[in-house]
């Protein structure tokens, strides 16, 4: 029997009516539960990213985790939850008084709209100016110390805030250096982020910095779904009784977590296990060394969780399944995932744990990586040309319903909307944002948060010092004197692609070149943090292939499967795009749109087809929609120039298909509302 100390175990709680759903009652989410438990045992793993479709109980499982975490002893009065037995030397509230108080592990939720001041903390401006005191107001990172920091929809959080969170999670402390404040405080917490991939992926460099990842999908097994419904309905009918029934399993799990934490420092990671981890990571062609380190830490935590003091193959296997899926992405549009057959092959081919007396030398030759020598080229060899529209190829329009594939994307020209917007921070068009260079100041509204403009605040307060009876050092500052900095940065836009998929777009080769150009623009949108949408038109109607979304990957998949053929309902395509933009403006009025029309301009559906298309273009121009027309008319033969006429009606920037790949040149598209 294990006689290790269970000091600090949570007491069995009588469940109040507001008790959350028990962690041990969650059904069919074993991988998620294991990942959360391992992160709780060893926060050095770096947190957990949970990816899953809506309605899969991601948030329920995360919130339930805090119920089984052991309580913490803290120094009374310390704002940073320091441990009385091992107070942090960097704590701004030190030196600490003697004594201790116990409280439950804390769950801190970080809202998507949080500002940097709210996350890191900030200078107490009134005290700084009026009393000459540098007073630091702690933020959410300080509140989460020795607890759990939960970020729902982490993929919608701005990149620089995700950087701050991951740095603190990895280093165990947060540093604030700004506005006259220089503070370092402890910030050791279990970081958990949840996201719906349909709303967009995290950047690969940010994705890599999450320790573990789990993909959660609703079970397709009716028996499992029945159990989920039964548990949830029973909980809703009698929360107190339901939670009470799980007191035993909850206590057992909490005890096991504490024992695993105590055992963690005694687990031995042998040289053979290290070699095995290194070979597995190499076989998956991961970048950098973070994958190896996280896998090693996770394997140690899994061994402790299993009650072992030596890491075994099962620990390495479990760690690799959680630490590698999001680190083997080779293309921005590839979804994270792990081929379990490849993992088993890598485990079998890796060095087995040898006897310490065995001679590790003597290989006959270089190690065989045991994996494929490279990625599979998705491009048909017959269509891998340089993308020249004038290159010879099959003549005639693309057959109806045929799907043309794209080639390797290239660096696309930057297209931006003119004027300064106020949209969501991104990397495309100029905008007034919370980060960027200071271009002015403004009065603070109420208790509004934001970065103070010290010089402007002093200027506002200085003329009133005599009237306010100031004597001695400092300034007499009133709330009305406070000024916030106005900063200019970049915003993300809604880039709506309106794509001509009719037979007039030419040969299969030509349509492949069009798709390559669009994929290149989508890659640019992905890198610039845009929302994208896709409208296609062919035959007799236009279709919303993808409503506005942050998931550029989904747009690429829809585009790649887009068939071509039939007549060209150009007017219908423009009107459908206008309707999508109208609805998007209601849902997110701050995000400025950029319409990218990809067509040869040949309208062939219905009476007066081109005249109706020009009329629709005029309507879009009147509403100030910034537009780019990409002309797909072949360079050889008779050119009608219809796309150019349409661009004039739209007041749009005109590009030939070959000009999409124009290096780093910047084209600014006029937004009449900002002009």
Tab-separated table of N, CA, C and O in Angstrom, residues 35 39 42-49 51 166 169-170 191 201-215 277 280-299 316 318-332 334-339 342 526:
chain	number	residue	atom	x	y	z
A	35	UNK	N	-5.072	14.323	-20.563
A	35	UNK	CA	-4.231	15.493	-20.841
A	35	UNK	C	-4.347	16.530	-19.724
A	35	UNK	O	-3.341	17.094	-19.272
A	39	UNK	N	-1.286	17.655	-17.127
A	39	UNK	CA	-0.895	19.066	-16.998
A	39	UNK	C	-1.019	19.537	-15.562
A	39	UNK	O	-0.231	20.374	-15.096
A	42	UNK	N	2.036	18.063	-13.705
A	42	UNK	CA	3.288	18.727	-14.064
A	42	UNK	C	2.997	19.966	-14.914
A	42	UNK	O	2.979	19.891	-16.152
A	43	UNK	N	2.770	21.124	-14.287
A	43	UNK	CA	2.500	22.345	-15.066
A	43	UNK	C	3.622	22.706	-16.030
A	43	UNK	O	3.393	23.451	-16.988
A	44	UNK	N	4.847	22.178	-15.800
A	44	UNK	CA	5.963	22.478	-16.708
A	44	UNK	C	5.721	21.949	-18.111
A	44	UNK	O	6.421	22.338	-19.051
A	45	UNK	N	4.744	21.073	-18.279
A	45	UNK	CA	4.401	20.565	-19.615
A	45	UNK	C	4.019	21.710	-20.540
A	45	UNK	O	4.283	21.674	-21.734
A	46	UNK	N	3.393	22.739	-20.003
A	46	UNK	CA	3.088	23.908	-20.824
A	46	UNK	C	1.639	24.081	-21.196
A	46	UNK	O	1.321	24.860	-22.086
A	47	UNK	N	0.737	23.373	-20.534
A	47	UNK	CA	-0.681	23.601	-20.774
A	47	UNK	C	-1.269	22.686	-21.832
A	47	UNK	O	-0.574	21.896	-22.474
A	48	UNK	N	-2.586	22.832	-22.016
A	48	UNK	CA	-3.342	21.954	-22.910
A	48	UNK	C	-4.193	22.807	-23.842
A	48	UNK	O	-4.873	23.739	-23.395
A	49	UNK	N	-4.169	22.465	-25.116
A	49	UNK	CA	-5.060	23.085	-26.097
A	49	UNK	C	-6.095	22.047	-26.504
A	49	UNK	O	-5.748	20.953	-26.952
A	51	UNK	N	-9.097	21.221	-28.963
A	51	UNK	CA	-9.728	21.568	-30.230
A	51	UNK	C	-10.958	20.689	-30.406
A	51	UNK	O	-10.884	19.474	-30.225
A	166	UNK	N	1.770	32.245	-23.001
A	166	UNK	CA	2.645	31.096	-23.169
A	166	UNK	C	4.021	31.339	-22.556
A	166	UNK	O	4.634	30.423	-22.003
A	169	UNK	N	3.513	30.863	-18.842
A	169	UNK	CA	3.298	29.451	-18.523
A	169	UNK	C	4.603	28.676	-18.593
A	169	UNK	O	4.852	27.771	-17.791
A	170	UNK	N	5.465	29.026	-19.547
A	170	UNK	CA	6.724	28.305	-19.710
A	170	UNK	C	7.759	28.695	-18.655
A	170	UNK	O	8.529	27.857	-18.193
A	191	UNK	N	-2.233	26.204	-17.865
A	191	UNK	CA	-2.884	26.947	-18.941
A	191	UNK	C	-3.707	25.986	-19.792
A	191	UNK	O	-3.189	24.988	-20.288
A	201	UNK	N	-7.601	28.598	-37.078
A	201	UNK	CA	-6.544	27.939	-36.329
A	201	UNK	C	-5.629	28.966	-35.665
A	201	UNK	O	-5.575	30.139	-36.055
A	202	UNK	N	-4.909	28.517	-34.674
A	202	UNK	CA	-3.810	29.304	-34.123
A	202	UNK	C	-2.648	29.292	-35.101
A	202	UNK	O	-2.496	28.368	-35.893
A	203	UNK	N	-1.809	30.317	-35.024
A	203	UNK	CA	-0.597	30.325	-35.819
A	203	UNK	C	0.269	29.117	-35.451
A	203	UNK	O	0.325	28.710	-34.280
A	204	UNK	N	0.978	28.519	-36.419
A	204	UNK	CA	1.809	27.351	-36.104
A	204	UNK	C	2.813	27.611	-34.991
A	204	UNK	O	3.035	26.756	-34.141
A	205	UNK	N	3.415	28.820	-34.966
A	205	UNK	CA	4.417	29.079	-33.932
A	205	UNK	C	3.783	29.194	-32.552
A	205	UNK	O	4.421	28.897	-31.534
A	206	UNK	N	2.515	29.608	-32.485
A	206	UNK	CA	1.815	29.662	-31.204
A	206	UNK	C	1.263	28.290	-30.838
A	206	UNK	O	1.261	27.893	-29.673
A	207	UNK	N	0.786	27.583	-31.832
A	207	UNK	CA	0.271	26.230	-31.609
A	207	UNK	C	1.358	25.346	-31.009
A	207	UNK	O	1.114	24.564	-30.084
A	208	UNK	N	2.580	25.508	-31.511
A	208	UNK	CA	3.692	24.678	-31.059
A	208	UNK	C	3.999	24.889	-29.583
A	208	UNK	O	4.512	23.998	-28.909
A	209	UNK	N	3.658	26.055	-29.053
A	209	UNK	CA	4.053	26.369	-27.689
A	209	UNK	C	3.057	25.860	-26.653
A	209	UNK	O	3.336	25.947	-25.460
A	210	UNK	N	1.918	25.373	-27.072
A	210	UNK	CA	1.069	24.634	-26.147
A	210	UNK	C	1.681	23.258	-25.949
A	210	UNK	O	2.059	22.582	-26.912
A	211	UNK	N	1.750	22.837	-24.685
A	211	UNK	CA	2.383	21.550	-24.415
A	211	UNK	C	1.668	20.396	-25.078
A	211	UNK	O	2.253	19.634	-25.853
A	212	UNK	N	0.386	20.236	-24.796
A	212	UNK	CA	-0.390	19.110	-25.286
A	212	UNK	C	-1.595	19.610	-26.069
A	212	UNK	O	-2.056	20.733	-25.869
A	213	UNK	N	-2.092	18.768	-26.939
A	213	UNK	CA	-3.317	19.102	-27.656
A	213	UNK	C	-4.203	17.869	-27.735
A	213	UNK	O	-3.707	16.740	-27.816
A	214	UNK	N	-5.506	18.107	-27.701
A	214	UNK	CA	-6.488	17.032	-27.792
A	214	UNK	C	-7.567	17.469	-28.757
A	214	UNK	O	-8.074	18.596	-28.666
A	215	UNK	N	-7.915	16.590	-29.690
A	215	UNK	CA	-9.046	16.841	-30.584
A	215	UNK	C	-10.255	16.120	-30.020
A	215	UNK	O	-10.223	14.905	-29.808
A	277	UNK	N	12.386	8.777	-27.438
A	277	UNK	CA	11.629	10.008	-27.665
A	277	UNK	C	12.231	10.796	-28.821
A	277	UNK	O	11.511	11.300	-29.701
A	280	UNK	N	11.411	9.111	-32.169
A	280	UNK	CA	9.996	9.275	-32.539
A	280	UNK	C	9.753	10.679	-33.066
A	280	UNK	O	9.115	10.871	-34.109
A	281	UNK	N	10.285	11.696	-32.377
A	281	UNK	CA	10.096	13.074	-32.827
A	281	UNK	C	10.756	13.294	-34.185
A	281	UNK	O	10.200	13.978	-35.056
A	282	UNK	N	11.927	12.708	-34.390
A	282	UNK	CA	12.605	12.846	-35.679
A	282	UNK	C	11.811	12.172	-36.792
A	282	UNK	O	11.749	12.676	-37.924
A	283	UNK	N	11.184	11.044	-36.482
A	283	UNK	CA	10.435	10.329	-37.518
A	283	UNK	C	9.203	11.112	-37.964
A	283	UNK	O	8.737	10.944	-39.088
A	284	UNK	N	8.686	11.987	-37.086
A	284	UNK	CA	7.539	12.813	-37.457
A	284	UNK	C	7.976	14.158	-38.029
A	284	UNK	O	7.128	15.008	-38.325
A	285	UNK	N	9.277	14.358	-38.158
A	285	UNK	CA	9.823	15.547	-38.815
A	285	UNK	C	9.327	16.835	-38.163
A	285	UNK	O	8.918	17.777	-38.846
A	286	UNK	N	9.346	16.880	-36.828
A	286	UNK	CA	8.907	18.083	-36.132
A	286	UNK	C	10.018	19.127	-36.173
A	286	UNK	O	11.193	18.802	-36.321
A	287	UNK	N	9.643	20.395	-36.046
A	287	UNK	CA	10.612	21.482	-36.048
A	287	UNK	C	11.085	21.753	-34.625
A	287	UNK	O	10.298	21.714	-33.677
A	288	UNK	N	12.360	22.083	-34.480
A	288	UNK	CA	12.885	22.483	-33.186
A	288	UNK	C	12.938	21.339	-32.182
A	288	UNK	O	12.740	20.167	-32.505
A	289	UNK	N	13.177	21.717	-30.914
A	289	UNK	CA	13.354	20.739	-29.852
A	289	UNK	C	12.216	20.746	-28.833
A	289	UNK	O	12.225	19.949	-27.900
A	290	UNK	N	11.251	21.649	-28.999
A	290	UNK	CA	10.193	21.727	-27.991
A	290	UNK	C	9.398	20.429	-27.926
A	290	UNK	O	8.982	19.991	-26.851
A	291	UNK	N	9.172	19.795	-29.072
A	291	UNK	CA	8.409	18.544	-29.079
A	291	UNK	C	9.098	17.482	-28.236
A	291	UNK	O	8.451	16.762	-27.462
A	292	UNK	N	10.418	17.369	-28.364
A	292	UNK	CA	11.166	16.372	-27.592
A	292	UNK	C	11.057	16.639	-26.094
A	292	UNK	O	10.821	15.726	-25.298
A	293	UNK	N	11.219	17.907	-25.714
A	293	UNK	CA	11.189	18.257	-24.294
A	293	UNK	C	9.807	18.035	-23.689
A	293	UNK	O	9.676	17.495	-22.583
A	294	UNK	N	8.769	18.465	-24.417
A	294	UNK	CA	7.410	18.293	-23.897
A	294	UNK	C	7.057	16.813	-23.803
A	294	UNK	O	6.440	16.368	-22.826
A	295	UNK	N	7.442	16.038	-24.811
A	295	UNK	CA	7.171	14.598	-24.769
A	295	UNK	C	7.860	13.955	-23.570
A	295	UNK	O	7.283	13.096	-22.889
A	296	UNK	N	9.089	14.371	-23.300
A	296	UNK	CA	9.813	13.823	-22.157
A	296	UNK	C	9.125	14.178	-20.846
A	296	UNK	O	8.926	13.320	-19.967
A	297	UNK	N	8.740	15.439	-20.680
A	297	UNK	CA	8.061	15.847	-19.442
A	297	UNK	C	6.730	15.127	-19.282
A	297	UNK	O	6.349	14.734	-18.175
A	298	UNK	N	6.019	14.968	-20.390
A	298	UNK	CA	4.721	14.299	-20.326
A	298	UNK	C	4.881	12.823	-19.990
A	298	UNK	O	4.085	12.246	-19.236
A	299	UNK	N	5.912	12.182	-20.544
A	299	UNK	CA	6.163	10.768	-20.238
A	299	UNK	C	6.481	10.581	-18.758
A	299	UNK	O	6.026	9.617	-18.126
A	316	UNK	N	5.867	6.709	-22.982
A	316	UNK	CA	6.319	7.446	-24.171
A	316	UNK	C	5.210	7.468	-25.218
A	316	UNK	O	4.956	8.500	-25.862
A	318	UNK	N	1.897	7.251	-24.752
A	318	UNK	CA	0.831	8.153	-24.315
A	318	UNK	C	1.252	9.609	-24.463
A	318	UNK	O	0.451	10.464	-24.876
A	319	UNK	N	2.511	9.906	-24.149
A	319	UNK	CA	3.005	11.282	-24.267
A	319	UNK	C	3.044	11.738	-25.720
A	319	UNK	O	2.652	12.863	-26.048
A	320	UNK	N	3.511	10.870	-26.611
A	320	UNK	CA	3.605	11.239	-28.029
A	320	UNK	C	2.229	11.517	-28.625
A	320	UNK	O	2.072	12.426	-29.448
A	321	UNK	N	1.220	10.755	-28.218
A	321	UNK	CA	-0.131	10.967	-28.746
A	321	UNK	C	-0.680	12.337	-28.384
A	321	UNK	O	-1.521	12.886	-29.106
A	322	UNK	N	-0.212	12.899	-27.280
A	322	UNK	CA	-0.712	14.196	-26.833
A	322	UNK	C	0.203	15.356	-27.211
A	322	UNK	O	-0.265	16.487	-27.383
A	323	UNK	N	1.494	15.089	-27.355
A	323	UNK	CA	2.450	16.171	-27.566
A	323	UNK	C	2.815	16.416	-29.023
A	323	UNK	O	3.334	17.488	-29.357
A	324	UNK	N	2.540	15.461	-29.919
A	324	UNK	CA	3.022	15.591	-31.302
A	324	UNK	C	1.979	15.978	-32.347
A	324	UNK	O	2.372	16.505	-33.396
A	325	UNK	N	0.679	15.718	-32.159
A	325	UNK	CA	-0.253	15.969	-33.258
A	325	UNK	C	-0.210	17.382	-33.813
A	325	UNK	O	-0.325	17.579	-35.029
A	326	UNK	N	-0.029	18.393	-32.989
A	326	UNK	CA	-0.057	19.777	-33.465
A	326	UNK	C	1.314	20.285	-33.866
A	326	UNK	O	1.450	21.455	-34.224
A	327	UNK	N	2.317	19.410	-33.816
A	327	UNK	CA	3.671	19.860	-34.141
A	327	UNK	C	4.183	19.286	-35.455
A	327	UNK	O	5.318	19.535	-35.827
A	328	UNK	N	3.388	18.506	-36.150
A	328	UNK	CA	3.862	17.899	-37.389
A	328	UNK	C	3.223	18.547	-38.612
A	328	UNK	O	3.278	18.033	-39.700
A	329	UNK	N	2.617	19.716	-38.440
A	329	UNK	CA	2.026	20.423	-39.579
A	329	UNK	C	3.129	20.928	-40.498
A	329	UNK	O	4.039	21.620	-40.080
A	330	UNK	N	3.034	20.601	-41.751
A	330	UNK	CA	4.058	21.029	-42.705
A	330	UNK	C	3.567	22.144	-43.606
A	330	UNK	O	4.323	22.768	-44.302
A	331	UNK	N	2.248	22.357	-43.628
A	331	UNK	CA	1.638	23.370	-44.477
A	331	UNK	C	0.620	24.114	-43.632
A	331	UNK	O	-0.068	23.499	-42.823
A	332	UNK	N	0.516	25.445	-43.773
A	332	UNK	CA	-0.435	26.173	-42.936
A	332	UNK	C	-1.865	25.666	-43.033
A	332	UNK	O	-2.658	25.872	-42.131
A	334	UNK	N	-2.733	22.413	-43.474
A	334	UNK	CA	-2.866	21.033	-43.023
A	334	UNK	C	-3.437	21.008	-41.619
A	334	UNK	O	-2.954	21.721	-40.733
A	335	UNK	N	-4.465	20.208	-41.395
A	335	UNK	CA	-5.040	20.098	-40.055
A	335	UNK	C	-4.120	19.290	-39.161
A	335	UNK	O	-3.473	18.351	-39.614
A	336	UNK	N	-4.015	19.670	-37.862
A	336	UNK	CA	-3.199	18.868	-36.947
A	336	UNK	C	-3.733	17.446	-36.861
A	336	UNK	O	-4.928	17.204	-37.000
A	337	UNK	N	-2.856	16.516	-36.622
A	337	UNK	CA	-3.284	15.125	-36.494
A	337	UNK	C	-2.079	14.219	-36.368
A	337	UNK	O	-0.934	14.624	-36.610
A	338	UNK	N	-2.328	12.981	-35.962
A	338	UNK	CA	-1.247	12.032	-35.766
A	338	UNK	C	-1.678	10.683	-36.312
A	338	UNK	O	-2.753	10.188	-35.972
A	339	UNK	N	-0.863	10.119	-37.184
A	339	UNK	CA	-1.113	8.795	-37.728
A	339	UNK	C	-0.621	7.769	-36.710
A	339	UNK	O	0.579	7.616	-36.491
A	342	UNK	N	1.815	5.190	-37.946
A	342	UNK	CA	3.174	5.719	-38.057
A	342	UNK	C	3.828	5.797	-36.684
A	342	UNK	O	5.027	5.527	-36.534
A	526	UNK	N	-4.526	34.191	-44.233
A	526	UNK	CA	-4.227	33.392	-43.036
A	526	UNK	C	-3.122	34.053	-42.219
A	526	UNK	O	-3.206	34.162	-40.997
